[in-house]
Coordinates of C-alpha atoms and ligand atoms in Angstrom, one line a residue:
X1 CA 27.0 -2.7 5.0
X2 CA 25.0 0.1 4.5
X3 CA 21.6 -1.1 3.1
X4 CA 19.3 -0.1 5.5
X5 CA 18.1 2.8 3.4
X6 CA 16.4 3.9 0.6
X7 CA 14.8 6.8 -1.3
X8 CA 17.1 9.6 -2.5
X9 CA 15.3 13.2 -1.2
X10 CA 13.1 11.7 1.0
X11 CA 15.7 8.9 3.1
X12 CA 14.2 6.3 5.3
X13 CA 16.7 4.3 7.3
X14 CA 14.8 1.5 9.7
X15 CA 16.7 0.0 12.6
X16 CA 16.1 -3.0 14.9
X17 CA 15.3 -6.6 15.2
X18 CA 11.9 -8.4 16.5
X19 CA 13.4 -9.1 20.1
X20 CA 15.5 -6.1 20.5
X21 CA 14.3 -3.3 22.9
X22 CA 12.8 -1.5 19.8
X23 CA 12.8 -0.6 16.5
X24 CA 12.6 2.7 14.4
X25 CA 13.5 4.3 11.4
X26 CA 15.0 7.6 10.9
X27 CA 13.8 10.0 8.3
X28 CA 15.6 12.0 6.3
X29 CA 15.1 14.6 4.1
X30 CA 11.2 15.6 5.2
X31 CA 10.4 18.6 4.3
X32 CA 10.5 21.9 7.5
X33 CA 7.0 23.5 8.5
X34 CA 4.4 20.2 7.9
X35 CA 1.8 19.1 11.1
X36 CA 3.2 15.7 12.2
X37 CA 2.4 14.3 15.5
X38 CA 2.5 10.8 17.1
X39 CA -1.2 10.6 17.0
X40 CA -0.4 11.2 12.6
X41 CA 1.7 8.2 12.6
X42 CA 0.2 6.0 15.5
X43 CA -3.0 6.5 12.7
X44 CA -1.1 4.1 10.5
X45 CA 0.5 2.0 13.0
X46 CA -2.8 0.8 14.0
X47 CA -3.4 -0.2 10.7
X48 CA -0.3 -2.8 10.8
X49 CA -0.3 -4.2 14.5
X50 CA -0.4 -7.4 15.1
X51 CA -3.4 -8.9 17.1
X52 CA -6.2 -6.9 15.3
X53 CA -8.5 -10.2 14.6
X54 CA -8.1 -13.9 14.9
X55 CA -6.6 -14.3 10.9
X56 CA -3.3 -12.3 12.2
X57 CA -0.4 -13.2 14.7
X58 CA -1.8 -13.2 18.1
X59 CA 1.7 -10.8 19.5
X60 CA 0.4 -8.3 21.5
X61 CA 2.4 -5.6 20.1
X62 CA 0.7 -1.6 20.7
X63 CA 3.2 -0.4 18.2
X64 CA 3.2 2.8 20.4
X65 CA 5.4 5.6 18.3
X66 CA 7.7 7.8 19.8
X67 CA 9.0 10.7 17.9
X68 CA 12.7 11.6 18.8
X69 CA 13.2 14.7 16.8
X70 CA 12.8 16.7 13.7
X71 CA 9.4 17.7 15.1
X72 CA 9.3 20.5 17.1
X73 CA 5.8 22.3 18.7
X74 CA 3.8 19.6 16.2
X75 CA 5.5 20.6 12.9
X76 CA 8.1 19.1 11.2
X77 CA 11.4 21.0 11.0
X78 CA 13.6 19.8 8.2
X79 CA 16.3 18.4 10.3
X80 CA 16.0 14.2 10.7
X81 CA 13.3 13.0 12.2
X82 CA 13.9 9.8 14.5
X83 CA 11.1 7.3 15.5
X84 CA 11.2 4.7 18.0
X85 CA 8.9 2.1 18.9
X86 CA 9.4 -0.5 21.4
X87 CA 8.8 -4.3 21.5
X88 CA 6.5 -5.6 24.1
X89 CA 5.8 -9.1 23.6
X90 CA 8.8 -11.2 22.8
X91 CA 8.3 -14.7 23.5
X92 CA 12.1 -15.8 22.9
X93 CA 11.9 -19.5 24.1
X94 CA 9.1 -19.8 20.7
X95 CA 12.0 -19.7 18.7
X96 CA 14.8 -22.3 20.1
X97 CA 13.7 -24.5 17.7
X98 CA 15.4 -22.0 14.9
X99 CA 18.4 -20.9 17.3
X100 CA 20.4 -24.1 14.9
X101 CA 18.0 -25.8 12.0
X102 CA 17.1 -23.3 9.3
X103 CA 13.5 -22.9 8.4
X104 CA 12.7 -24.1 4.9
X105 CA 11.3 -21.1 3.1
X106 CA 12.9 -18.3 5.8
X107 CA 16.0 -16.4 5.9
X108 CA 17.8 -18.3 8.5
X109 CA 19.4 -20.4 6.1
X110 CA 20.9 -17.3 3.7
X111 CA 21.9 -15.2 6.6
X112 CA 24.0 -17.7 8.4
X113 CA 25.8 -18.6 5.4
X114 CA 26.3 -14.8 4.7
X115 CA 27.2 -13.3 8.2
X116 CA 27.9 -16.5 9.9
X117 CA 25.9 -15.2 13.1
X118 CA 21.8 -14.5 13.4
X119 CA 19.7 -13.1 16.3
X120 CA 17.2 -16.1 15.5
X121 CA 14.8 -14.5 18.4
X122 CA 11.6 -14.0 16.1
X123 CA 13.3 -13.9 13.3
X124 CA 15.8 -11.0 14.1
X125 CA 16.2 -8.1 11.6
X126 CA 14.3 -10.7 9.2
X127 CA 11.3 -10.6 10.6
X128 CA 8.5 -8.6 9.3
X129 CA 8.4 -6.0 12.4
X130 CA 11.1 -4.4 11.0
X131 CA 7.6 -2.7 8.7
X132 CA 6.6 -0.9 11.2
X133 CA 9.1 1.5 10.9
X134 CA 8.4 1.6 7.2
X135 CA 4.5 1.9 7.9
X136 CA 5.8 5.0 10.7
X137 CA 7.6 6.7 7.7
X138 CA 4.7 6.5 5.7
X139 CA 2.7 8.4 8.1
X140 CA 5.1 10.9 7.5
X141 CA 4.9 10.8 3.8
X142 CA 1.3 11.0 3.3
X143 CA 1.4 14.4 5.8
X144 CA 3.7 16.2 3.6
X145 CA 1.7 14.6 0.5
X146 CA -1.7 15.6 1.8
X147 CA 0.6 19.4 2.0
X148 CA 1.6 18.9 -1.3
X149 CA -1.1 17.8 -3.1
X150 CA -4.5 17.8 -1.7
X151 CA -7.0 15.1 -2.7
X152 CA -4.4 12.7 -3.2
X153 CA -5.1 9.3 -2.3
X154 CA -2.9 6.1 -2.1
X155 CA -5.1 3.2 -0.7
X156 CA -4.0 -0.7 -0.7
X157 CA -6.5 -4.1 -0.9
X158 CA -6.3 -7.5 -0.5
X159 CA -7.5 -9.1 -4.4
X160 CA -6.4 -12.7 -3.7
X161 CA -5.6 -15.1 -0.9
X162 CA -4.4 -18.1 -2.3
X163 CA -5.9 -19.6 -5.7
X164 CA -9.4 -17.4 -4.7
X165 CA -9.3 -14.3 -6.1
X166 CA -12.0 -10.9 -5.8
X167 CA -15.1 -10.4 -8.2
X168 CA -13.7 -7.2 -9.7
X169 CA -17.4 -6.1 -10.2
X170 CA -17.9 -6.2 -6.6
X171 CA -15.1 -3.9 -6.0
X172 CA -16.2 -1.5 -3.2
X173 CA -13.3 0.6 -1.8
X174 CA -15.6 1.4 1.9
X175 CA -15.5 -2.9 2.3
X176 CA -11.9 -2.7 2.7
X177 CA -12.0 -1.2 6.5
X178 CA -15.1 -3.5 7.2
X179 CA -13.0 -6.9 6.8
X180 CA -10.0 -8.6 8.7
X181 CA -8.5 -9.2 5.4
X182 CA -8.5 -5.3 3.5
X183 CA -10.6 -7.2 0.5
X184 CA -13.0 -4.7 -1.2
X185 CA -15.1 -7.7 -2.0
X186 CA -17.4 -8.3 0.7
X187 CA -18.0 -11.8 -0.9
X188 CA -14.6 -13.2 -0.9
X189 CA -14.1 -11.8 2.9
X190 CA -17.0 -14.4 3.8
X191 CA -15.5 -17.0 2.0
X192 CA -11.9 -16.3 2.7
X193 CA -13.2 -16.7 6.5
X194 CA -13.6 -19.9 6.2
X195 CA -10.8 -20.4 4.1
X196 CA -7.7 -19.3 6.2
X197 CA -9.0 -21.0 9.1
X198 CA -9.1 -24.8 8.0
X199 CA -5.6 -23.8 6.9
X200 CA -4.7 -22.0 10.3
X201 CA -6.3 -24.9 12.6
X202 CA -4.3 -27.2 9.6
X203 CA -0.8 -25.5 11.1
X204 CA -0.6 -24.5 7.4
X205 CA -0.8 -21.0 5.5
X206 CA -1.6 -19.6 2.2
X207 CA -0.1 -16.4 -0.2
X208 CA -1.8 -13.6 -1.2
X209 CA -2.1 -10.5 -3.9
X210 CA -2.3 -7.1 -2.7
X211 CA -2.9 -4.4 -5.5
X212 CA -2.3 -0.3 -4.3
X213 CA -4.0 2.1 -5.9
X214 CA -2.3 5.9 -6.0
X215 CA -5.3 8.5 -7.5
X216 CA -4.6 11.9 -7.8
X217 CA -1.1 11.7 -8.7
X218 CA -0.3 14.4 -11.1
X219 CA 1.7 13.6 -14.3
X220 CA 5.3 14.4 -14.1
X221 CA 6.7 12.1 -11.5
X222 CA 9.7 9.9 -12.4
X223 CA 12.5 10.3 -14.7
X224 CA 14.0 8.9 -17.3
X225 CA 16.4 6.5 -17.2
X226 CA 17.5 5.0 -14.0
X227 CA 14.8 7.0 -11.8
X228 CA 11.3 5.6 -13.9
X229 CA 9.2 6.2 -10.9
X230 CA 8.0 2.1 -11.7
X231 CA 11.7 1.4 -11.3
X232 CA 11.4 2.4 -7.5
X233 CA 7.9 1.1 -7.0
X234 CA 8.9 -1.9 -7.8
X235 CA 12.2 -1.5 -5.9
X236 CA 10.1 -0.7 -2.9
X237 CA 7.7 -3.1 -3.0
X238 CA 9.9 -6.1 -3.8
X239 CA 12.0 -5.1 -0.2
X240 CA 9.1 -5.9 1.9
X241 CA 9.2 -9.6 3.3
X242 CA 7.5 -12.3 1.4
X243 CA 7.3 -10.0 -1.6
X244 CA 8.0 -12.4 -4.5
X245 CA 6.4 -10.8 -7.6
X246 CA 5.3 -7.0 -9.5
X247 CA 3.3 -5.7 -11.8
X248 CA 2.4 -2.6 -12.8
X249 CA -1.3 -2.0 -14.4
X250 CA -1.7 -4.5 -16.3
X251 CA 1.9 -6.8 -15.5
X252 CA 2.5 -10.1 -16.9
X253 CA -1.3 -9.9 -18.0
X254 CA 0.3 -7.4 -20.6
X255 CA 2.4 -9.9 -22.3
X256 CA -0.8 -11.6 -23.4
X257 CA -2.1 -8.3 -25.4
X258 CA -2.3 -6.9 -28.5
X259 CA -0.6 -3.6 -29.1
X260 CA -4.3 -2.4 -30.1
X261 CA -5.8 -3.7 -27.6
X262 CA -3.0 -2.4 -24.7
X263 CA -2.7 1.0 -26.5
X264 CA -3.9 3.7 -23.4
X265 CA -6.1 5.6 -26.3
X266 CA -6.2 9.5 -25.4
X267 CA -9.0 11.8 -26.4
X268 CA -9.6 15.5 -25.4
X269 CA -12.3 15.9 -22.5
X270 CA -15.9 16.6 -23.2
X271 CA -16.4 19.9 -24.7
X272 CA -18.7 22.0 -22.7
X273 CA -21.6 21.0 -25.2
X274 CA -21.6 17.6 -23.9
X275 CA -21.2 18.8 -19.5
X276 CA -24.5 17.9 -17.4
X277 CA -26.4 20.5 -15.0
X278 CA -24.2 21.8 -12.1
X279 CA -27.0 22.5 -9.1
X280 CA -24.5 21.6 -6.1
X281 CA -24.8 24.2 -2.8
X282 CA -22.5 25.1 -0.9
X283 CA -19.0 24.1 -0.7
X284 CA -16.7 25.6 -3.2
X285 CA -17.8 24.6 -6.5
X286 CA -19.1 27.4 -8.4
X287 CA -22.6 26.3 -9.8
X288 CA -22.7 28.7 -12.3
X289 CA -19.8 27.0 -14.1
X290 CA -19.9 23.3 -15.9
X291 CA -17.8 20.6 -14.6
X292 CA -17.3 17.2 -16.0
X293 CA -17.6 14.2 -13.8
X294 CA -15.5 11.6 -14.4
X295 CA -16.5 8.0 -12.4
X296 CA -14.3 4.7 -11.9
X297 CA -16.2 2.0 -13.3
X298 CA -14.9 -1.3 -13.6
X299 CA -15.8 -1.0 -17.4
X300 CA -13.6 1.9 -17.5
X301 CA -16.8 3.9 -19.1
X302 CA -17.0 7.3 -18.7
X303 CA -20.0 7.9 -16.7
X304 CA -22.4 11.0 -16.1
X305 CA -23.8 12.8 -13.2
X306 CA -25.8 15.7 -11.9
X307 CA -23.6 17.4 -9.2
X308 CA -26.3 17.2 -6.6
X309 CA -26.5 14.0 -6.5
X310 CA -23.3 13.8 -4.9
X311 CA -21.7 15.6 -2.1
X312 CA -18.1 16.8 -1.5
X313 CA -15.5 14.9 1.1
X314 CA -12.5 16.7 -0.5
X315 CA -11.6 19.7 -2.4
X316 CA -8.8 21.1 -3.6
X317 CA -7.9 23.9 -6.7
X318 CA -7.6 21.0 -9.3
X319 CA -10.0 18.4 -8.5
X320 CA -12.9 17.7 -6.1
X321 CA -13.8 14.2 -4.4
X322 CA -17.1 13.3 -4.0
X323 CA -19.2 10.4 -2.4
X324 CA -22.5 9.3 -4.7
X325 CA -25.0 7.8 -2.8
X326 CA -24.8 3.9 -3.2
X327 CA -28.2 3.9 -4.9
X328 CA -27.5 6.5 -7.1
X329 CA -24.6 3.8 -7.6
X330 CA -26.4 0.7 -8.4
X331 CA -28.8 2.6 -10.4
X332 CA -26.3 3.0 -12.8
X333 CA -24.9 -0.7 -13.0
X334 CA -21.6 0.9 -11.4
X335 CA -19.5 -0.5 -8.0
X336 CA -16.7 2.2 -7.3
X337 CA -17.8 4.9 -4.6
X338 CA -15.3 7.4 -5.7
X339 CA -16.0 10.2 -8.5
X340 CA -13.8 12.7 -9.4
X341 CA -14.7 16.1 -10.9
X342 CA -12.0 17.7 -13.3
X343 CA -12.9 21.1 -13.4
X344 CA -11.9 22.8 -16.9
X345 CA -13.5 20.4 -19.9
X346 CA -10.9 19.8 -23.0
X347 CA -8.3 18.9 -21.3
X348 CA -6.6 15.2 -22.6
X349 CA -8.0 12.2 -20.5
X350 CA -7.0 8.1 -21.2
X351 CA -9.6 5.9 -22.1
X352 CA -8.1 3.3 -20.5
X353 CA -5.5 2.2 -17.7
X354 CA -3.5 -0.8 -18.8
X355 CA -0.3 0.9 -18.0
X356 CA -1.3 1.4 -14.4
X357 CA -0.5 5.7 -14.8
X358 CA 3.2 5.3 -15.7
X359 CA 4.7 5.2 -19.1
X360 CA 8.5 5.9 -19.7
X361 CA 8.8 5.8 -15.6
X362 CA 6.9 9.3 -15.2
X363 CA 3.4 9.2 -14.2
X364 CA 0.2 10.1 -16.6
X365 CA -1.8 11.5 -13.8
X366 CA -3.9 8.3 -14.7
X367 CA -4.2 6.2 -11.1
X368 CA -0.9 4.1 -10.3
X369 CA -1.6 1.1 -9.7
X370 CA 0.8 -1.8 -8.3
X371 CA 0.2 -5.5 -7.1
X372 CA 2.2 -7.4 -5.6
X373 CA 2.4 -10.9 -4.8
X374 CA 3.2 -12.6 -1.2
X375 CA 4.7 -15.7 -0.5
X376 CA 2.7 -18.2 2.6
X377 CA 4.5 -17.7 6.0
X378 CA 6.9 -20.6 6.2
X379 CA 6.9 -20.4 9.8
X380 CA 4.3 -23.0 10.4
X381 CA 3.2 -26.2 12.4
X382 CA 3.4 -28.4 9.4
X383 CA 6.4 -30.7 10.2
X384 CA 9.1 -29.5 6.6
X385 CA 12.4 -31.7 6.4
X386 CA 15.1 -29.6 7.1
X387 CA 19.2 -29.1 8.1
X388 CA 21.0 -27.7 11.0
X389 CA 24.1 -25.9 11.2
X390 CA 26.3 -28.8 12.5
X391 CA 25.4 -30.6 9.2
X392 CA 22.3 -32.8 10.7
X393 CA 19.0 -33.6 9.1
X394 CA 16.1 -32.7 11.1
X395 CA 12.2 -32.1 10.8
X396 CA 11.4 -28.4 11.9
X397 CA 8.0 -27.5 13.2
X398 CA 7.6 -23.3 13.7
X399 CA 5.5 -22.5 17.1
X400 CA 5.1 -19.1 18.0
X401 CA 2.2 -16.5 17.1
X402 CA 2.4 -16.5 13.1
X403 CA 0.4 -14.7 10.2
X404 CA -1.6 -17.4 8.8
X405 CA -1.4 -15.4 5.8
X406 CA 1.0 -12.5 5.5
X407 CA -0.5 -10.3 3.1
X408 CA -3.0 -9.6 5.8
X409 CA -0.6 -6.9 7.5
X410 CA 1.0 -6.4 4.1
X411 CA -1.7 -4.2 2.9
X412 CA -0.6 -1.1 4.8
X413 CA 3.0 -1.8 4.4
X414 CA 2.4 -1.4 0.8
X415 CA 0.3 1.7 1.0
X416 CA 3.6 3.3 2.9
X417 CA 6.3 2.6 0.4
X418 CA 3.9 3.7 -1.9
X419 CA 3.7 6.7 0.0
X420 CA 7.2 7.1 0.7
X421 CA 8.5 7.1 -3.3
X422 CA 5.1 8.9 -4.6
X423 CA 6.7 11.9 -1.9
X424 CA 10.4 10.8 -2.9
X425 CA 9.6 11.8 -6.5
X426 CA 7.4 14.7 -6.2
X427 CA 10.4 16.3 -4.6
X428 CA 12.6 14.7 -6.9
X429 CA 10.6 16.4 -9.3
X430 CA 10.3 19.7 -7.8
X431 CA 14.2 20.0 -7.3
X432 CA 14.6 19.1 -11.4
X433 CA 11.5 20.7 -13.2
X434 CA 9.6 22.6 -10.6
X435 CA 6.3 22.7 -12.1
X436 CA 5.6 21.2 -15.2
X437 CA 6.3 22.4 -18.8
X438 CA 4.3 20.9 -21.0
X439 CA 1.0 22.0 -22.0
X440 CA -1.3 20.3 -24.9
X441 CA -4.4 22.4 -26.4
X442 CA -5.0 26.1 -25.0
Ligands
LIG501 C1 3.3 -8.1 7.4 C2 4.1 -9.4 7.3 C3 4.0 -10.3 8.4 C4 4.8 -11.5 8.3 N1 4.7 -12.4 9.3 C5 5.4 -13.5 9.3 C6 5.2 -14.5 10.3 O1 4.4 -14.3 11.2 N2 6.0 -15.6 10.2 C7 6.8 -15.8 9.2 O2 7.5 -16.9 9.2 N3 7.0 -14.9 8.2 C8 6.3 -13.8 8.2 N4 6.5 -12.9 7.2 C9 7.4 -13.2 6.2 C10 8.8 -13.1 6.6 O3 9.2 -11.9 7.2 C11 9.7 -13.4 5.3 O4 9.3 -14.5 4.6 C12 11.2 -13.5 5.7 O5 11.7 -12.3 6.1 C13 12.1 -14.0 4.6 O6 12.1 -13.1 3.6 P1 11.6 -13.4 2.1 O7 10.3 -14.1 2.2 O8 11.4 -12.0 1.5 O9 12.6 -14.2 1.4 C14 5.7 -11.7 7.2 C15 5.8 -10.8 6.2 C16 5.0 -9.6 6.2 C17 5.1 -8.6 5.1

């Protein structure tokens, strides 16, 4: 059947199994006249490959990219663009064991009795290589995004691995590329160290919570009623292996709220009255005008700052990125390294995220934020009672090169389908509304 796909404008269609000569996806839809290369995409893949650090599978697999078409002299040109990328380092005879007994918590089980025949080499088309085509359309996405709407930003992180979970306080985005596990908690990397490898040496494994973060999304995305831009989040998310639970914003944590106390409360932006000294050189700000700076905090307060304290890493018409020095940081009791200025005071702003920047399926222009939760690898060492096909009970122990814990490599397999419907939608929305309509205040 054909359910290899998904996204409506922007179509990704991934091919291949684990031991198969390769894998790819083919990408439909992509907008003509965008600067994608293999070194754009390989960017990503690097993120995802196995082998990175001792806490991953130990396959040696480069994840080298080829593109096929739809790119000509480095720039997209609307037509489909194919991707290959080849498997290296199959180790077959691993997996005998699962050529006839089913792995308890796997899909051998559920696609025998559907199909009634299974590549069982590494797990076939079920494995979890079949995301590196997804993380290879990403790398796509976020070109034409980065096009589309400078200063964008969709980053992933590990919050939980098993029952330890981050301190929130400690949240420090620049921690996440430090770490073998994508935790912005420098903490819970030391201790989830430790953690992972009693289990590994233990032939056992462990789940794991990975929350994405979209900023600079403008409102308007999604559509009422079958296209809510959470509906396909979610729908995204929940296709990538091990994926066994969602929530947007807030999530289940909602259910426990009052409506007061969940309510997003909007107020304008500061008036000018109210707008700190603007001494920054250089760049494009104009330092003769005001600017309100608006700074993540995990208290969600609205924080203040002299422009020259800070300096630019990304501009565009709307909004300008800026780093603060990490003293300037700690000085003010705050964690998060990113500050965004929003040029034109009196404009509406939320006080508050819990509905994670979508409410009736189109985005706020708040962030959009998603967590979801992975299941442990069941392919492990532990001995697990189990069946065969011919009707026998058996004990099954999984060798081969394993995740410990999946969520690991699961981080940037979020960010891309996050990528992928973010650019799915803004096109959606482009086709429907062009720009958008609405206007509140002058
Ligand atoms: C990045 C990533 C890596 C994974 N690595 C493994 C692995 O090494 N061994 C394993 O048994 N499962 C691994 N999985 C999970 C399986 O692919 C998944 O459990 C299987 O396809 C069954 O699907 P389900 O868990 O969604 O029901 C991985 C998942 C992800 C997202």
């Amino acid at each position: 059947m054909s359910l290899n796909s998904f996204g409506h404008l922007f179509r990704v269609t991934t091919w291949g199994e684990s031991h198969g000569p390769a894998l790819g996806c083919v990408v439909d839809g992509c907008p003509p006249g965008v600067a994608v290369d293999a070194d754009t995409i390989q960017h990503w893949l690097d993120l995802r490959k196995p082998g990175t650090s001792k806490y991953v599978t130990q396959r040696r697999e480069p994840d080298a990219v080829e593109i096929l078409s739809g790119v000509f002299e480095g720039v997209t040109t609307g037509t489909p663009i194919s991707l290959l990328i080849r498997n290296a380092d199959q180790r077959s005879k691993d997996y005998g064991a699962i050529a006839d007994a089913f792995r308890p918590g796997h899909a051998d089980y559920a696609y025998h009795v559907k199909y009634g025949i299974r590549d069982h080499r590494g797990g076939g088309r079920s494995s979890a290589r079949e995301t590196a085509a997804r993380v290879a359309a990403g790398g796509i996405a976020r070109a034409v995004l980065a096009d589309m709407m400078p200063g964008m930003r969709v980053r992933g992180a590990m919050v939980r691995m098993g029952e330890r979970e981050i301190d929130r306080a400690a949240w420090d985005w620049d921690e996440v590329a430090r770490n073998p596990f994508w935790t912005p908690d420098a903490g819970a990397a030391a201790d989830w160290a430790g953690y992972l490898d009693g289990l590994r040496k233990a032939g056992d494994s462990v789940g794991a919570v990975i929350e994405v973060v979209a900023s600079g999304v403008p409102a308007g995305l999604g559509a009422p009623v079958y296209g809510k831009l959470d509906t396909d989040l979610a729908a995204a998310m929940m296709s990538i292996n091990a994926v066994k639970g969602i929530e947007i914003g807030d999530g289940f944590a909602a259910a426990t709220l009052t409506g007061s106390a969940n309510a997003d409360e909007m107020r304008m932006g500061r008036s000018m009255d109210d707008i700190v000294e603007v001494t920054l050189d250089g760049g494009r700000l104009d330092s003769t005008r005001q600017y309100v700076i608006r700074a993540a905090t995990d208290t969600e307060k609205e924080r203040w700052f002299h422009v020259r304290d800070v300096s630019v890493v990304d501009e565009d018409g709307a909004s300008v990125t800026l780093h603060l020095p990490r003293r300037a940081l700690s000085e003010r009791g705050m964690h998060h390294a990113d500050l965004t200025i929003i040029h034109g005071a009196g404009k509406p702003e939320f006080t508050s995220n819990h509905a994670g920047g979508v409410m009736g399926g189109i985005s706020t222009g708040q962030d959009i934020v998603v967590r979801f939760a992975v299941k442990p690898t069941s392919s492990i060492l532990t001995p697990r009672a189990t069946v065969d096909r011919f009707g026998n009970e058996t004990e099954i122990v999984t060798k081969g090169r394993h995740d410990p814990c999946v969520g690991i490599r699961a981080v940037p397999v979020g960010e891309a389908m996050m990528a992928c419907v973010l650019l799915d939608h803004a096109l959606l929305h482009r086709g429907q509304v062009g720009a958008n309509r609405g206007t509140v205040g002058g």
